[in-house]
Amino acid sequence: MRTVEWDGDAVKMIDQRALPWELAFVRLETVEAVAESIRDMTVRGAPAIGAAAGFGMALAARQSAATTVEALIDELQSHAELLKSSRPTAVNLAWAVDKLMKIALSGEFKSADDMREVLLGAAQQIADDDVAVNSRMGSNGAALVRDGATILHHCNTGALATVDYGTALGVIRAAFERGKRIHVLLDETRPRLQGSRLSAWELEQLGISYDIIPDTAAGYYMGKGEVDIILVGADRIAANGDFANKIGTYQLAILAKEHRIPFYTVAPTSTIDLSLSSGAEIPIEERNPDEVTTPYGNRIVPETFRARNPAFDVTPQRYLTGIVTENGIARPPYSRSLARAVAGERLGGGE
């Protein structure tokens, strides 16, 4: 079962807003609906957003009435901007859209219909590649997890955040599938509770031992010596190794360094943005404060109370032990190892 997939002439995806109470699906028949699904977090997770955006571009091409290549390109450029504006931080979104626009602008098409078919094939390839990449990341990272380890995990990075299998939760899954006895502490991940709602739901399906903990309890368990390794995802990684991830990651990294706990981010090379020299250049999305004051429609403070809601924070690379990619584990100096990983060079593993 894939988080997002092509279904006839529409994009089908799991409605992650309904979990864990209901496994529901939505079928999106316009590019505008796909953009809104990304904006309102029907679909979320950098790789899943990238795949959704790729299918959104294919959908835009197939629904266009354009009869010439030139007219179709004009429409696609407008839809590309719509999709890229839906959420600014996760680089996979722009990566997928730009990948399809590059194909459209290649000058290789004699007809608009030819372009439509090729774009759909390219979007499907993005989705298929994501599954294969996640499997390789899981294999690369599984060796980092010792038998009997307790792993601290933040947000949701499993199959729901990707097309299938997962990034950081994919490493946890791979370690479990290799017979390792593991336990996972899941930060609830406020304000949208991706850890307690989504990661716990996934681990329930897989039969992996876990406990949900308050975000504020992470330091407590580290101080008690109950955390052996910390695995998180990433939404954008700068050339120097600084990375943006779900809000709350930065403080985990600082605590990990204080307690000398290995701290890894797990992400495909499509999440690496070599055009940014450091994390200071990563755009950070600020979402509606209602997610803080009225989580899931339940108001917890008076309407007059003010709130702020950054969706991500940036963790400096100095707090990282390494970055797990499909091409191996990048280690300092990241300016070299990340460039090698993006170029497809095989890096060392976790042995």
GROMACS .gro file of C-alpha atoms in nm:
model
  351
    1MET     CA    1   0.000   0.000   0.000
    2ARG     CA    2   0.154   0.329  -0.111
    3THR     CA    3   0.103   0.665   0.058
    4VAL     CA    4   0.056   0.835  -0.281
    5GLU     CA    5   0.000   0.681  -0.624
    6TRP     CA    6  -0.148   0.736  -0.969
    7ASP     CA    7  -0.505   0.612  -1.001
    8GLY     CA    8  -0.652   0.633  -1.350
    9ASP     CA    9  -0.660   1.004  -1.424
   10ALA     CA   10  -0.623   1.117  -1.065
   11VAL     CA   11  -0.382   1.115  -0.771
   12LYS     CA   12  -0.479   0.883  -0.486
   13MET     CA   13  -0.331   0.926  -0.140
   14ILE     CA   14  -0.382   0.830   0.222
   15ASP     CA   15  -0.554   1.111   0.412
   16GLN     CA   16  -0.309   1.146   0.698
   17ARG     CA   17  -0.539   1.385   0.882
   18ALA     CA   18  -0.772   1.094   0.960
   19LEU     CA   19  -0.511   0.869   1.121
   20PRO     CA   20  -0.488   0.689   1.360
   21TRP     CA   21  -0.865   0.659   1.391
   22GLU     CA   22  -0.937   0.580   1.027
   23LEU     CA   23  -0.737   0.465   0.725
   24ALA     CA   24  -0.901   0.687   0.462
   25PHE     CA   25  -0.806   0.773   0.105
   26VAL     CA   26  -0.870   1.077  -0.113
   27ARG     CA   27  -0.874   1.093  -0.490
   28LEU     CA   28  -0.759   1.425  -0.634
   29GLU     CA   29  -0.862   1.514  -0.987
   30THR     CA   30  -0.707   1.861  -1.032
   31VAL     CA   31  -0.362   2.008  -0.979
   32GLU     CA   32  -0.522   2.268  -0.751
   33ALA     CA   33  -0.651   1.987  -0.529
   34VAL     CA   34  -0.304   1.831  -0.517
   35ALA     CA   35  -0.152   2.164  -0.413
   36GLU     CA   36  -0.413   2.203  -0.140
   37SER     CA   37  -0.350   1.846  -0.017
   38ILE     CA   38   0.013   1.940   0.036
   39ARG     CA   39  -0.076   2.269   0.201
   40ASP     CA   40  -0.330   2.123   0.445
   41MET     CA   41  -0.112   1.817   0.519
   42THR     CA   42  -0.341   1.553   0.375
   43VAL     CA   43  -0.002   1.433   0.250
   44ARG     CA   44   0.316   1.522   0.438
   45GLY     CA   45   0.678   1.416   0.466
   46ALA     CA   46   0.936   1.549   0.222
   47PRO     CA   47   0.961   1.242  -0.008
   48ALA     CA   48   0.582   1.191  -0.015
   49ILE     CA   49   0.530   1.558  -0.097
   50GLY     CA   50   0.780   1.526  -0.381
   51ALA     CA   51   0.598   1.228  -0.528
   52ALA     CA   52   0.262   1.403  -0.492
   53ALA     CA   53   0.397   1.710  -0.668
   54GLY     CA   54   0.536   1.496  -0.951
   55PHE     CA   55   0.197   1.335  -1.001
   56GLY     CA   56   0.040   1.681  -0.974
   57MET     CA   57   0.248   1.798  -1.270
   58ALA     CA   58   0.150   1.489  -1.469
   59LEU     CA   59  -0.215   1.553  -1.381
   60ALA     CA   60  -0.187   1.915  -1.493
   61ALA     CA   61  -0.048   1.804  -1.828
   62ARG     CA   62  -0.317   1.542  -1.885
   63GLN     CA   63  -0.602   1.774  -1.793
   64SER     CA   64  -0.478   2.062  -2.004
   65ALA     CA   65  -0.668   2.138  -2.324
   66ALA     CA   66  -0.348   2.260  -2.490
   67THR     CA   67  -0.294   2.117  -2.838
   68THR     CA   68   0.063   2.236  -2.892
   69VAL     CA   69   0.383   2.174  -2.703
   70GLU     CA   70   0.434   2.547  -2.651
   71ALA     CA   71   0.087   2.602  -2.504
   72LEU     CA   72   0.124   2.304  -2.273
   73ILE     CA   73   0.459   2.430  -2.145
   74ASP     CA   74   0.304   2.769  -2.066
   75GLU     CA   75   0.034   2.603  -1.856
   76LEU     CA   76   0.280   2.374  -1.682
   77GLN     CA   77   0.498   2.664  -1.577
   78SER     CA   78   0.202   2.824  -1.402
   79HIS     CA   79   0.107   2.499  -1.230
   80ALA     CA   80   0.469   2.443  -1.127
   81GLU     CA   81   0.468   2.771  -0.934
   82LEU     CA   82   0.137   2.678  -0.770
   83LEU     CA   83   0.275   2.346  -0.648
   84LYS     CA   84   0.608   2.488  -0.531
   85SER     CA   85   0.433   2.757  -0.328
   86SER     CA   86   0.222   2.506  -0.134
   87ARG     CA   87   0.496   2.439   0.125
   88PRO     CA   88   0.836   2.612   0.114
   89THR     CA   89   1.075   2.412   0.335
   90ALA     CA   90   1.085   2.058   0.194
   91VAL     CA   91   1.318   2.069  -0.107
   92ASN     CA   92   1.183   1.742  -0.253
   93LEU     CA   93   0.873   1.930  -0.368
   94ALA     CA   94   1.063   2.178  -0.585
   95TRP     CA   95   1.306   1.903  -0.689
   96ALA     CA   96   1.025   1.689  -0.833
   97VAL     CA   97   0.848   1.981  -1.002
   98ASP     CA   98   1.172   2.108  -1.156
   99LYS     CA   99   1.259   1.758  -1.272
  100LEU     CA  100   0.936   1.736  -1.472
  101MET     CA  101   0.966   2.093  -1.602
  102LYS     CA  102   1.317   2.013  -1.727
  103ILE     CA  103   1.173   1.723  -1.924
  104ALA     CA  104   0.895   1.943  -2.062
  105LEU     CA  105   1.149   2.205  -2.172
  106SER     CA  106   1.387   1.955  -2.330
  107GLY     CA  107   1.271   2.032  -2.683
  108GLU     CA  108   1.234   1.663  -2.760
  109PHE     CA  109   0.857   1.650  -2.810
  110LYS     CA  110   0.674   1.663  -3.140
  111SER     CA  111   0.328   1.671  -2.982
  112ALA     CA  112   0.160   1.767  -2.657
  113ASP     CA  113   0.027   1.413  -2.617
  114ASP     CA  114   0.379   1.272  -2.635
  115MET     CA  115   0.481   1.508  -2.356
  116ARG     CA  116   0.185   1.404  -2.143
  117GLU     CA  117   0.281   1.037  -2.160
  118VAL     CA  118   0.646   1.101  -2.082
  119LEU     CA  119   0.564   1.328  -1.786
  120LEU     CA  120   0.337   1.066  -1.633
  121GLY     CA  121   0.611   0.807  -1.675
  122ALA     CA  122   0.861   1.040  -1.509
  123ALA     CA  123   0.628   1.105  -1.215
  124GLN     CA  124   0.575   0.731  -1.172
  125GLN     CA  125   0.952   0.682  -1.180
  126ILE     CA  126   0.995   0.934  -0.897
  127ALA     CA  127   0.751   0.731  -0.687
  128ASP     CA  128   0.909   0.395  -0.774
  129ASP     CA  129   1.259   0.527  -0.712
  130ASP     CA  130   1.155   0.656  -0.371
  131VAL     CA  131   1.061   0.306  -0.257
  132ALA     CA  132   1.392   0.162  -0.380
  133VAL     CA  133   1.591   0.447  -0.225
  134ASN     CA  134   1.422   0.404   0.112
  135SER     CA  135   1.501   0.034   0.114
  136ARG     CA  136   1.867   0.110   0.051
  137MET     CA  137   1.872   0.373   0.327
  138GLY     CA  138   1.718   0.124   0.566
  139SER     CA  139   1.986  -0.129   0.484
  140ASN     CA  140   2.264   0.131   0.520
  141GLY     CA  141   2.136   0.253   0.855
  142ALA     CA  142   2.035  -0.077   1.014
  143ALA     CA  143   2.395  -0.155   1.105
  144LEU     CA  144   2.398   0.156   1.327
  145VAL     CA  145   2.134   0.004   1.554
  146ARG     CA  146   2.267  -0.256   1.796
  147ASP     CA  147   2.063  -0.551   1.917
  148GLY     CA  148   1.866  -0.447   2.227
  149ALA     CA  149   1.887  -0.074   2.150
  150THR     CA  150   1.634   0.189   2.252
  151ILE     CA  151   1.591   0.445   1.974
  152LEU     CA  152   1.453   0.796   2.015
  153HIS     CA  153   1.257   0.916   1.712
  154HIS     CA  154   1.094   1.251   1.634
  155CYS     CA  155   0.793   1.326   1.410
  156ASN     CA  156   0.698   1.068   1.144
  157THR     CA  157   0.947   0.939   0.888
  158GLY     CA  158   0.798   0.605   0.793
  159ALA     CA  159   0.598   0.482   0.497
  160LEU     CA  160   0.348   0.764   0.553
  161ALA     CA  161   0.618   1.029   0.502
  162THR     CA  162   0.741   0.864   0.183
  163VAL     CA  163   0.587   0.661  -0.095
  164ASP     CA  164   0.662   0.346   0.105
  165TYR     CA  165   0.902   0.203   0.368
  166GLY     CA  166   1.038   0.526   0.519
  167THR     CA  167   1.360   0.711   0.603
  168ALA     CA  168   1.449   0.714   0.976
  169LEU     CA  169   1.161   0.480   1.060
  170GLY     CA  170   1.276   0.280   0.758
  171VAL     CA  171   1.609   0.225   0.935
  172ILE     CA  172   1.420   0.114   1.246
  173ARG     CA  173   1.207  -0.117   1.033
  174ALA     CA  174   1.513  -0.263   0.861
  175ALA     CA  175   1.684  -0.329   1.195
  176PHE     CA  176   1.370  -0.503   1.321
  177GLU     CA  177   1.338  -0.712   1.004
  178ARG     CA  178   1.697  -0.826   1.057
  179GLY     CA  179   1.594  -0.976   1.391
  180LYS     CA  180   1.726  -0.704   1.621
  181ARG     CA  181   1.541  -0.656   1.948
  182ILE     CA  182   1.464  -0.287   1.961
  183HIS     CA  183   1.239  -0.043   2.146
  184VAL     CA  184   1.141   0.302   2.020
  185LEU     CA  185   1.061   0.615   2.219
  186LEU     CA  186   0.834   0.830   2.003
  187ASP     CA  187   0.825   1.204   2.067
  188GLU     CA  188   0.459   1.301   2.031
  189THR     CA  189   0.577   1.594   1.813
  190ARG     CA  190   0.353   1.889   1.884
  191PRO     CA  191   0.152   2.064   1.765
  192ARG     CA  192   0.025   1.818   1.499
  193LEU     CA  193   0.131   1.506   1.691
  194GLN     CA  194   0.287   1.321   1.399
  195GLY     CA  195   0.479   1.101   1.642
  196SER     CA  196   0.187   0.989   1.855
  197ARG     CA  197  -0.068   0.978   1.570
  198LEU     CA  198   0.133   0.849   1.276
  199SER     CA  199   0.458   0.689   1.389
  200ALA     CA  200   0.283   0.493   1.662
  201TRP     CA  201   0.021   0.378   1.410
  202GLU     CA  202   0.297   0.254   1.178
  203LEU     CA  203   0.486   0.071   1.452
  204GLU     CA  204   0.159  -0.091   1.560
  205GLN     CA  205   0.119  -0.230   1.207
  206LEU     CA  206   0.478  -0.357   1.207
  207GLY     CA  207   0.473  -0.507   1.556
  208ILE     CA  208   0.767  -0.298   1.678
  209SER     CA  209   0.784  -0.216   2.051
  210TYR     CA  210   0.737   0.154   2.133
  211ASP     CA  211   0.626   0.411   2.390
  212ILE     CA  212   0.490   0.757   2.311
  213ILE     CA  213   0.654   1.024   2.525
  214PRO     CA  214   0.592   1.398   2.564
  215ASP     CA  215   0.836   1.606   2.360
  216THR     CA  216   0.954   1.758   2.688
  217ALA     CA  217   1.048   1.415   2.830
  218ALA     CA  218   1.326   1.340   2.579
  219GLY     CA  219   1.599   1.486   2.801
  220TYR     CA  220   1.466   1.292   3.099
  221TYR     CA  221   1.510   0.959   2.923
  222MET     CA  222   1.851   1.056   2.789
  223GLY     CA  223   1.961   1.150   3.140
  224LYS     CA  224   1.845   0.812   3.270
  225GLY     CA  225   2.060   0.636   3.012
  226GLU     CA  226   1.760   0.489   2.833
  227VAL     CA  227   1.842   0.622   2.484
  228ASP     CA  228   2.112   0.451   2.276
  229ILE     CA  229   2.071   0.632   1.944
  230ILE     CA  230   1.856   0.910   1.796
  231LEU     CA  231   1.722   0.887   1.441
  232VAL     CA  232   1.533   1.171   1.270
  233GLY     CA  233   1.441   1.269   0.917
  234ALA     CA  234   1.511   1.586   0.721
  235ASP     CA  235   1.319   1.818   0.493
  236ARG     CA  236   1.619   2.000   0.349
  237ILE     CA  237   1.993   1.955   0.398
  238ALA     CA  238   2.234   2.233   0.308
  239ALA     CA  239   2.572   2.172   0.146
  240ASN     CA  240   2.754   2.202   0.480
  241GLY     CA  241   2.529   1.945   0.654
  242ASP     CA  242   2.300   2.185   0.841
  243PHE     CA  243   1.947   2.052   0.806
  244ALA     CA  244   1.585   2.155   0.855
  245ASN     CA  245   1.350   1.909   1.016
  246LYS     CA  246   1.027   1.911   1.216
  247ILE     CA  247   1.027   2.168   1.496
  248GLY     CA  248   1.187   2.023   1.808
  249THR     CA  249   1.475   1.849   1.632
  250TYR     CA  250   1.733   2.117   1.720
  251GLN     CA  251   1.681   2.077   2.094
  252LEU     CA  252   1.713   1.698   2.061
  253ALA     CA  253   2.047   1.744   1.889
  254ILE     CA  254   2.178   1.964   2.169
  255LEU     CA  255   2.063   1.715   2.433
  256ALA     CA  256   2.218   1.429   2.238
  257LYS     CA  257   2.557   1.601   2.233
  258GLU     CA  258   2.537   1.672   2.606
  259HIS     CA  259   2.466   1.305   2.676
  260ARG     CA  260   2.707   1.173   2.409
  261ILE     CA  261   2.434   0.987   2.222
  262PRO     CA  262   2.479   0.918   1.847
  263PHE     CA  263   2.249   1.147   1.648
  264TYR     CA  264   2.173   1.072   1.282
  265THR     CA  265   1.943   1.218   1.022
  266VAL     CA  266   1.820   0.986   0.748
  267ALA     CA  267   1.727   1.133   0.409
  268PRO     CA  268   1.755   1.062   0.037
  269THR     CA  269   1.994   1.265  -0.175
  270SER     CA  270   1.690   1.441  -0.326
  271THR     CA  271   1.662   1.618   0.012
  272ILE     CA  272   2.015   1.758  -0.017
  273ASP     CA  273   2.022   2.112  -0.154
  274LEU     CA  274   2.379   2.187  -0.260
  275SER     CA  275   2.275   2.534  -0.375
  276LEU     CA  276   2.251   2.642  -0.010
  277SER     CA  277   2.581   2.692   0.169
  278SER     CA  278   2.432   2.662   0.519
  279GLY     CA  279   2.110   2.615   0.710
  280ALA     CA  280   2.074   2.990   0.751
  281GLU     CA  281   1.949   2.998   0.391
  282ILE     CA  282   1.673   2.737   0.438
  283PRO     CA  283   1.325   2.895   0.428
  284ILE     CA  284   1.123   2.803   0.737
  285GLU     CA  285   0.748   2.766   0.705
  286GLU     CA  286   0.533   2.931   0.971
  287ARG     CA  287   0.191   2.770   0.988
  288ASN     CA  288  -0.143   2.889   1.124
  289PRO     CA  289  -0.125   2.955   1.501
  290ASP     CA  290  -0.458   2.775   1.533
  291GLU     CA  291  -0.261   2.448   1.516
  292VAL     CA  292  -0.117   2.549   1.855
  293THR     CA  293  -0.419   2.710   2.019
  294THR     CA  294  -0.688   2.486   1.867
  295PRO     CA  295  -0.525   2.150   1.784
  296TYR     CA  296  -0.755   1.940   1.565
  297GLY     CA  297  -1.043   2.178   1.632
  298ASN     CA  298  -1.016   2.158   2.012
  299ARG     CA  299  -0.957   2.504   2.154
  300ILE     CA  300  -0.730   2.485   2.460
  301VAL     CA  301  -0.683   2.858   2.532
  302PRO     CA  302  -0.905   3.168   2.492
  303GLU     CA  303  -0.928   3.319   2.144
  304THR     CA  304  -0.745   3.632   2.263
  305PHE     CA  305  -0.428   3.437   2.347
  306ARG     CA  306  -0.151   3.476   2.087
  307ALA     CA  307   0.072   3.201   1.950
  308ARG     CA  308   0.344   3.136   1.691
  309ASN     CA  309   0.388   2.816   1.495
  310PRO     CA  310   0.716   2.751   1.311
  311ALA     CA  311   0.687   2.413   1.142
  312PHE     CA  312   1.061   2.341   1.127
  313ASP     CA  313   1.390   2.431   1.290
  314VAL     CA  314   1.748   2.410   1.164
  315THR     CA  315   2.005   2.186   1.331
  316PRO     CA  316   2.371   2.286   1.276
  317GLN     CA  317   2.585   2.007   1.134
  318ARG     CA  318   2.821   2.012   1.434
  319TYR     CA  319   2.559   1.817   1.631
  320LEU     CA  320   2.538   1.536   1.376
  321THR     CA  321   2.711   1.201   1.399
  322GLY     CA  322   2.627   1.132   1.035
  323ILE     CA  323   2.370   1.154   0.756
  324VAL     CA  324   2.229   0.825   0.626
  325THR     CA  325   2.156   0.834   0.251
  326GLU     CA  326   2.082   0.572  -0.012
  327ASN     CA  327   2.449   0.596  -0.115
  328GLY     CA  328   2.589   0.531   0.231
  329ILE     CA  329   2.654   0.739   0.541
  330ALA     CA  330   2.791   1.090   0.497
  331ARG     CA  331   3.028   1.204   0.768
  332PRO     CA  332   3.231   1.523   0.826
  333PRO     CA  333   3.344   1.715   0.635
  334TYR     CA  334   2.992   1.724   0.494
  335SER     CA  335   3.076   1.966   0.217
  336ARG     CA  336   3.270   1.679   0.059
  337SER     CA  337   3.070   1.373   0.159
  338LEU     CA  338   2.730   1.519   0.064
  339ALA     CA  339   2.856   1.628  -0.276
  340ARG     CA  340   2.987   1.276  -0.331
  341ALA     CA  341   2.654   1.124  -0.225
  342VAL     CA  342   2.457   1.350  -0.460
  343ALA     CA  343   2.692   1.256  -0.743
  344GLY     CA  344   2.604   0.890  -0.682
  345GLU     CA  345   2.934   0.788  -0.527
  346ARG     CA  346   2.917   0.509  -0.273
  347LEU     CA  347   3.005   0.618   0.080
  348GLY     CA  348   3.094   0.404   0.380
  349GLY     CA  349   2.828   0.216   0.576
  350GLY     CA  350   2.739   0.189   0.941
  351GLU     CA  351   2.946  -0.114   1.026
   0.00000   0.00000   0.00000
